[in-house]
XYZ file of C-alpha atoms in Angstrom:
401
model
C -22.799 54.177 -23.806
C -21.297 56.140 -26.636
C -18.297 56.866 -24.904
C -17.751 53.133 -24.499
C -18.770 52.359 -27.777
C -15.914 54.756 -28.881
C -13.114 53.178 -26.898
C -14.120 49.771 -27.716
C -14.101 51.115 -31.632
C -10.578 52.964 -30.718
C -9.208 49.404 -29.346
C -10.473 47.694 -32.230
C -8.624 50.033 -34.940
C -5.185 49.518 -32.335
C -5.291 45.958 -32.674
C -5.472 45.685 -35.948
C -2.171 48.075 -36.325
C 0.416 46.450 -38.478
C 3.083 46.256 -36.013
C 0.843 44.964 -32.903
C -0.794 42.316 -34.803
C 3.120 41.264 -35.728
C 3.932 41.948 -31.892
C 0.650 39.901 -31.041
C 1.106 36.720 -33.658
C 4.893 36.212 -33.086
C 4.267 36.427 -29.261
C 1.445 33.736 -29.289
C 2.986 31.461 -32.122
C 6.102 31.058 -29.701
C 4.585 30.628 -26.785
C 2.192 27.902 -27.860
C 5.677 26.211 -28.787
C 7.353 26.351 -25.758
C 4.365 25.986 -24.059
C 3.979 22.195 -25.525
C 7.106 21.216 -25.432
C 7.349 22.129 -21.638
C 3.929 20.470 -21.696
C 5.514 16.899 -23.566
C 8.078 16.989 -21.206
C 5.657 17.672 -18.078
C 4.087 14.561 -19.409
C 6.780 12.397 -20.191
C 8.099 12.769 -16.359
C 4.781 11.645 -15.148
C 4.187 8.869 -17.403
C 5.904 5.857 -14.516
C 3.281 7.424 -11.721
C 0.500 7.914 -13.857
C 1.179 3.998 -15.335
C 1.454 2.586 -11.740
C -2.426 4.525 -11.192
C -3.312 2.928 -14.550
C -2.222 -0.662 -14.157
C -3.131 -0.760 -10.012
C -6.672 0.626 -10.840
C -7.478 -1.302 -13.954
C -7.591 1.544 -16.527
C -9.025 1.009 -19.779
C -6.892 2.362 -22.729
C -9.387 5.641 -23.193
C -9.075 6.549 -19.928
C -5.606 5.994 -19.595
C -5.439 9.203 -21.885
C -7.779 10.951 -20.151
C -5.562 10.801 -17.284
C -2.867 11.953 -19.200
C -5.058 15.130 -20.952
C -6.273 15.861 -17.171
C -3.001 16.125 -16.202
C -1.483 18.606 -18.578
C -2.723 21.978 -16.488
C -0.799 21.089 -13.644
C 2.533 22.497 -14.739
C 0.516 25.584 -16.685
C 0.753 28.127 -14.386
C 4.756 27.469 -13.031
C 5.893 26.888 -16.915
C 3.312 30.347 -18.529
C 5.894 33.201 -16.813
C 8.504 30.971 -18.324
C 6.904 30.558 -21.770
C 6.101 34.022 -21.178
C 9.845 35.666 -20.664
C 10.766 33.975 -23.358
C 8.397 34.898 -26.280
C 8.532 38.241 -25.226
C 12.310 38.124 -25.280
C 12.946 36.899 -28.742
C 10.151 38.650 -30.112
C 11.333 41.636 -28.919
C 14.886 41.125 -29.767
C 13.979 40.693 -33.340
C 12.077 43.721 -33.680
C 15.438 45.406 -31.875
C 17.596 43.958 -34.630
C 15.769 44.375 -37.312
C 15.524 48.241 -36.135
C 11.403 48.152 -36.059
C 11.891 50.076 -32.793
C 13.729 52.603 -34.355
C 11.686 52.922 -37.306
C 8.187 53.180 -34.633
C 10.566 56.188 -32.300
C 11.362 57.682 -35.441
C 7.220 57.798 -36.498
C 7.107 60.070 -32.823
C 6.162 56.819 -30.213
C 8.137 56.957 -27.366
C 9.683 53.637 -26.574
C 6.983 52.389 -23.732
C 4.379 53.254 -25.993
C 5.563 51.009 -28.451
C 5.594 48.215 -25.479
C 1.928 49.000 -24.878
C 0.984 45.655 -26.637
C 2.853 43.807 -23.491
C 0.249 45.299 -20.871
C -2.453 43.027 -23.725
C -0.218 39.800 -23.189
C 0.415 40.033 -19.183
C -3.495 40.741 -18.954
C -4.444 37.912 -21.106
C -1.370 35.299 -19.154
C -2.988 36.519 -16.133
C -6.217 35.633 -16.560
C -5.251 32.162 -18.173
C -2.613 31.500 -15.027
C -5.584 32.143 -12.254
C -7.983 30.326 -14.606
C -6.059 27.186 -14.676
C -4.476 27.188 -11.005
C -7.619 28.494 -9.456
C -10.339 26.677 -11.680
C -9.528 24.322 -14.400
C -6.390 22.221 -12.551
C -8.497 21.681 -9.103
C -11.430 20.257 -10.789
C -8.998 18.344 -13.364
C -7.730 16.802 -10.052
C -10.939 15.823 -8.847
C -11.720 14.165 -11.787
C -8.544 12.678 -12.569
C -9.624 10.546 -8.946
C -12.949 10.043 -10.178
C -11.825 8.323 -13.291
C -9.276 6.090 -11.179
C -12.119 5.178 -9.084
C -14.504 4.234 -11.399
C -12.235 2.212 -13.107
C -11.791 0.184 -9.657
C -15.364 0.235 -9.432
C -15.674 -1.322 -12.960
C -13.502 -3.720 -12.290
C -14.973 -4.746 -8.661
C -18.350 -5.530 -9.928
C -17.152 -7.070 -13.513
C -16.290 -10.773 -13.238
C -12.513 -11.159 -13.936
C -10.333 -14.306 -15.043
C -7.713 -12.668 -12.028
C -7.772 -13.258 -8.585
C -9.071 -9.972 -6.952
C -7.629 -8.320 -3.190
C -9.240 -5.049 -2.157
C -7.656 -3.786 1.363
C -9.158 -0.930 3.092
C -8.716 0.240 6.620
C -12.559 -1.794 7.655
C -12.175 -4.134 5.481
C -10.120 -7.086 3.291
C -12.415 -8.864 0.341
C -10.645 -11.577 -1.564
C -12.491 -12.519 -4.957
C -11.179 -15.629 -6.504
C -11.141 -15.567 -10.237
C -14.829 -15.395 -11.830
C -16.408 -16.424 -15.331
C -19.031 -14.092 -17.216
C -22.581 -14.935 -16.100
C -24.030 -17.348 -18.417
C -27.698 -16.663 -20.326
C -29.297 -19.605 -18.408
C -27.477 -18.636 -14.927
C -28.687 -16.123 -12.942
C -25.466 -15.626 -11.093
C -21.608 -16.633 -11.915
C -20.033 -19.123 -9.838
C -16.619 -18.580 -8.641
C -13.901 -21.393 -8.497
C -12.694 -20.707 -5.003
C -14.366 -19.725 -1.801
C -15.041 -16.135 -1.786
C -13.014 -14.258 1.747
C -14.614 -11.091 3.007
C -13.283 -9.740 6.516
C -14.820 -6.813 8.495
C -15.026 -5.275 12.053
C -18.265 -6.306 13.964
C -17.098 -3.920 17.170
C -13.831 -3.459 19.203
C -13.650 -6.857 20.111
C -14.848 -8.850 17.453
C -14.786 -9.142 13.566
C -16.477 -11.661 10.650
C -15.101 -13.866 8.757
C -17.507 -14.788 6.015
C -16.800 -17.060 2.911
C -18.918 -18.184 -0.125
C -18.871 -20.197 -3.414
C -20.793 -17.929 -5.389
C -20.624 -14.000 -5.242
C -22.828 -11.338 -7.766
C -21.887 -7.976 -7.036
C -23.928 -5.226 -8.207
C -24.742 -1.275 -7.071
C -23.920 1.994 -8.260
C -20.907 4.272 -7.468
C -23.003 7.482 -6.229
C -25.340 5.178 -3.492
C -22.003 4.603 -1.704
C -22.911 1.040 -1.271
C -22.103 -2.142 -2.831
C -25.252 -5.121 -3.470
C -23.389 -8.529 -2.769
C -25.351 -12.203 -3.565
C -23.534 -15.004 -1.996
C -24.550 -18.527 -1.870
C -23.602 -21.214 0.164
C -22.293 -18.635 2.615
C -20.576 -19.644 6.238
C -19.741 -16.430 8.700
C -17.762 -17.260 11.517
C -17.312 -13.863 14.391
C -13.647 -14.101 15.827
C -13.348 -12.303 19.548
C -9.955 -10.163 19.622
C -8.105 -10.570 23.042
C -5.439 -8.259 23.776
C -3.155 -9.609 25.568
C 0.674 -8.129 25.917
C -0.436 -5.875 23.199
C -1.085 -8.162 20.789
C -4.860 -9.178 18.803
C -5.042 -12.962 19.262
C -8.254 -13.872 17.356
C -10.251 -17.080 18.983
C -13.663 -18.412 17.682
C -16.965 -17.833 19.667
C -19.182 -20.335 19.845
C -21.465 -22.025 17.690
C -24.471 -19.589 17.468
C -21.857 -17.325 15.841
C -21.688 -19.696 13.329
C -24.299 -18.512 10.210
C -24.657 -20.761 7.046
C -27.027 -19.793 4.285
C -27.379 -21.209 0.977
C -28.390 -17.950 -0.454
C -27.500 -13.874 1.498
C -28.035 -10.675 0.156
C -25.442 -8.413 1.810
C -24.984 -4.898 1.410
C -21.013 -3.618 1.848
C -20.111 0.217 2.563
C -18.111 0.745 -0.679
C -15.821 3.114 1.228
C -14.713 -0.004 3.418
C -13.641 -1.250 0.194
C -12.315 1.207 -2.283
C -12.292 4.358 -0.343
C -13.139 7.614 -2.158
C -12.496 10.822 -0.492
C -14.916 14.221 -0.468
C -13.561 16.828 -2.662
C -12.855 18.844 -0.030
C -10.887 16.604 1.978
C -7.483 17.964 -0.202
C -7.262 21.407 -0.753
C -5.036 21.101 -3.770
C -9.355 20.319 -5.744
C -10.731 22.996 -3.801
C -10.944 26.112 -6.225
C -9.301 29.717 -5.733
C -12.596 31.654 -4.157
C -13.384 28.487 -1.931
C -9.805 28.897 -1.027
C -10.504 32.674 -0.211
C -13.883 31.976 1.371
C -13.329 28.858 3.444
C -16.732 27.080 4.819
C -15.154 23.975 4.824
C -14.206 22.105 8.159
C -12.250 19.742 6.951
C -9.189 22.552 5.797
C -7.963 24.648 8.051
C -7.866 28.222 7.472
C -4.147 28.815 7.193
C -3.758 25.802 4.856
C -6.245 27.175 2.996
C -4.493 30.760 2.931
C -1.288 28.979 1.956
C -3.094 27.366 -1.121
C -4.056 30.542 -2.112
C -1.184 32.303 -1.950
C 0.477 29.638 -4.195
C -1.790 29.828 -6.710
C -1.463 34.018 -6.387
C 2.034 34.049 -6.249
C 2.442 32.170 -9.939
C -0.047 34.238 -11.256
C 1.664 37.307 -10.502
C 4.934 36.727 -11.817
C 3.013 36.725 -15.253
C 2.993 40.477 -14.531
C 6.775 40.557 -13.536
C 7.656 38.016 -16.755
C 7.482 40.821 -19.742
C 9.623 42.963 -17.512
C 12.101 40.365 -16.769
C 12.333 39.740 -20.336
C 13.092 43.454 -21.429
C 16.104 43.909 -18.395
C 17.304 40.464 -20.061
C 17.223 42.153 -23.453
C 18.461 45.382 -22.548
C 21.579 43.436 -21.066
C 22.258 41.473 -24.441
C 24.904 41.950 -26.613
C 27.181 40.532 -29.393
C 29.034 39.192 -26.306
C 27.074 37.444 -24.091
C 24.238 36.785 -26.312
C 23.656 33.489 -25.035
C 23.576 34.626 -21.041
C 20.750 37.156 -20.755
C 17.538 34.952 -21.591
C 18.541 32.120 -19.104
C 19.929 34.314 -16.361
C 16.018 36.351 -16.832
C 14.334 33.262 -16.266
C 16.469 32.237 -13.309
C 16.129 35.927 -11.913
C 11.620 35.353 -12.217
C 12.217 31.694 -10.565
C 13.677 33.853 -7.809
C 11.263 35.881 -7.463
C 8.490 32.852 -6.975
C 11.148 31.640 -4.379
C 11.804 34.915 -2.260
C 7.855 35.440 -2.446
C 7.614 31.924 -0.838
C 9.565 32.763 1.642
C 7.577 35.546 2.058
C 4.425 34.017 2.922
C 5.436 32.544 5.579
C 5.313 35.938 7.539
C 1.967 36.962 6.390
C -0.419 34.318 6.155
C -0.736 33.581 9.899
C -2.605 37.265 9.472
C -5.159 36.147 6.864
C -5.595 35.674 3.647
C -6.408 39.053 2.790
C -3.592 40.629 4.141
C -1.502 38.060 2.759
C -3.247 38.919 -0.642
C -2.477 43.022 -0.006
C 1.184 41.947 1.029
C 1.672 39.767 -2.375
C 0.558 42.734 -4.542
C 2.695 45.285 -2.520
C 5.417 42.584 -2.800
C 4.898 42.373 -7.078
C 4.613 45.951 -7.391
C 8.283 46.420 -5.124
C 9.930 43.810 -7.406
C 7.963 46.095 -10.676
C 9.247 49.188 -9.814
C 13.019 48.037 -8.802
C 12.562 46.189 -12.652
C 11.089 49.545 -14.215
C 14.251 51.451 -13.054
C 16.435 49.138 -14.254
C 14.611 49.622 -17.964
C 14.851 53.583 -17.258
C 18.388 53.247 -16.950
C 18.797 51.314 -19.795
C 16.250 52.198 -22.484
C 18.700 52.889 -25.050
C 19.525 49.613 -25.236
C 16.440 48.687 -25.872
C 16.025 50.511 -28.993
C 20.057 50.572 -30.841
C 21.077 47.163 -32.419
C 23.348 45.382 -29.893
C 24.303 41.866 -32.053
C 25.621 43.934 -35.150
C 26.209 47.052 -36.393
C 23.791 49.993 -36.655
């Protein structure tokens, strides 16, 4: 316990060194700030589909920026390596030109010691990349659907000056235009007869119509409480003929008319709302990894995983991208290095795609072993390259020493 209480005390004192709380602040600061404007422009793209949700499920003007705030951490974990070269980068290159490497060599550091405040930042962009991909942007997902739904719930069982059409696989409901219920009427009274059409078996379906319709329910029962009065339902037979569903009336008995009908509707018939697990893009990183699910597939879920892995780990290749980009950058081509460093990580996520496709049909933990052996390979080859070119890192490149 005392030995741990000494290296917590000893990484305590480090941080608060002069030059890695600089390193530390600068490094944060502009990654927050390309971080949000990737972020606004994330957002900006999506603004047509997430409007089209919006005005086809009836969004009120709160949850129209929910929608927007849960769908920010879908681009985190592509855009953090990116935000990530490029902090380290500049902050780096300042410190080169303003010869605070120099000045820390000269003190007795060697120059990867006085990098040691990278290993912090790919640890910490780590974390956050498998936290969002894995965690927070699966259940934002979810809920993003949840909020769409309940707005289409809202609106189903709210009476509306519009004409309402829900079509589902089961079933078609047509709800003419309805007035608020008044204090002396226990139910509105629509305008217009009231359509609902739904499957009875393989050869037949209902027709029913009303005056009056009073919907009520909750979301989580699944089902949807209908009052209808002055109700006719009419069962069509379907006969196939030449391949094609000619409907023809039954006879009379079929015929129902009520003046008053409580009817209970499968709200899945109407506005369908599928499980969680039913996409894999909600389920989380260890259900991923530990799939008890029927309804995914095993190498589906493998190849969700590996996704989510691959991102993460080209956190750990971004700082040394950034540093070959630096050591490459001089008074000459001082505007090449940082965008040819983030096209070189981008092609890493792309040759590690390509990758997966010849080790998940072996599972997902040897797909897992093969990524890490993969991000190590790519490490090394990246290390070497800063071997042979340390010196670079440390003299002033954009102007005279």
């Amino acid at each position: 316990m005392t030995h741990a209480a000494s290296r917590l005390t000893r990484f305590r004192n480090w941080l608060k060194t002069l030059y890695v709380r600089q390193f530390l602040r600068s490094v944060l600061l502009q990654a927050a700030m390309a971080m949000g404007v990737i972020e606004a422009i994330f957002l900006a793209e999506r603004v047509p589909m997430i409007f089209r949700d919006v005005i086809h499920n009836h969004v009120s003007v709160l949850d129209t920026g929910l929608i927007f705030l849960l769908s920010a951490p879908q681009i985190l974990d592509l855009a953090l390596p990116l935000v990530l070269t490029v902090a380290v980068y500049r902050t780096v290159l300042t410190m080169r030109e303003s010869r605070e490497l120099l000045v820390l060599c000269a003190s007795g550091q060697s120059p990867f010691s006085c990098m040691k405040p990278l290993g912090l930042v790919t640890v910490v962009a780590l974390i956050c990349s498998i936290t969002s991909s894995g965690l927070i942007n699966p259940a934002a997902l979810y809920s993003q659907r949840l909020v769409l739904f309940n707005a289409t719930y809202h609106y189903l069982i709210t009476p509306s000056p519009q004409s309402q059409l829900f079509l589902s696989q089961k079933r078609t409901l047509y709800i003419p235009s309805r007035v608020a219920a008044d204090h002396t009427q226990p139910t509105p009274t629509g305008h217009e007869a009231l359509f609902i059409h739904e499957p009875v078996d393989k050869t037949h379906f209902r027709i029913i119509q009303a005056e009056g319709l009073h919907a009520t329910g909750f979301a989580p029962e699944k089902l949807l409480a209908v009052n209808l009065s002055q109700m006719l339902s009419r069962i069509f037979t379907i006969t196939d003929t030449s391949g094609a569903e000619t409907p023809c009336c039954d006879d009379a008995q079929d015929n129902v008319t009520a003046d008053k009908v409580y009817k209970a509707l499968s709200l899945d018939d109407i506005i369908p709302f599928a499980p969680r697990d039913a996409d894999g893009a909600e389920l989380t990183l260890p259900e991923l990894y530990f799939p008890n699910i029927k309804k995914i597939e095993r190498p589906a879920a493998t190849r969700l995983a590996m996704e989510r892995l691959a991102r993460a780990l080209l956190c750990l290749l971004a700082p040394l991208v950034a540093l070959v980009a630096l050591s490459q950058t001089t008074q000459r081509n001082s505007a090449l290095p940082l965008p040819a460093g983030c096209l070189l990580l981008m092609s890493c996520n792309v040759v590690t795609q390509w990758f997966m496709g010849f080790v998940i049909p072996h599972g997902v933990w040897v797909s897992t072993a093969a990524m890490l052996g993969c991000t190590a390979l790519i490490s090394g080859l990246l290390l070497l390259q800063l071997r042979a070119t340390s010196s670079r890192l440390l003299l002033p490149q954009l102007f005279r020493a």
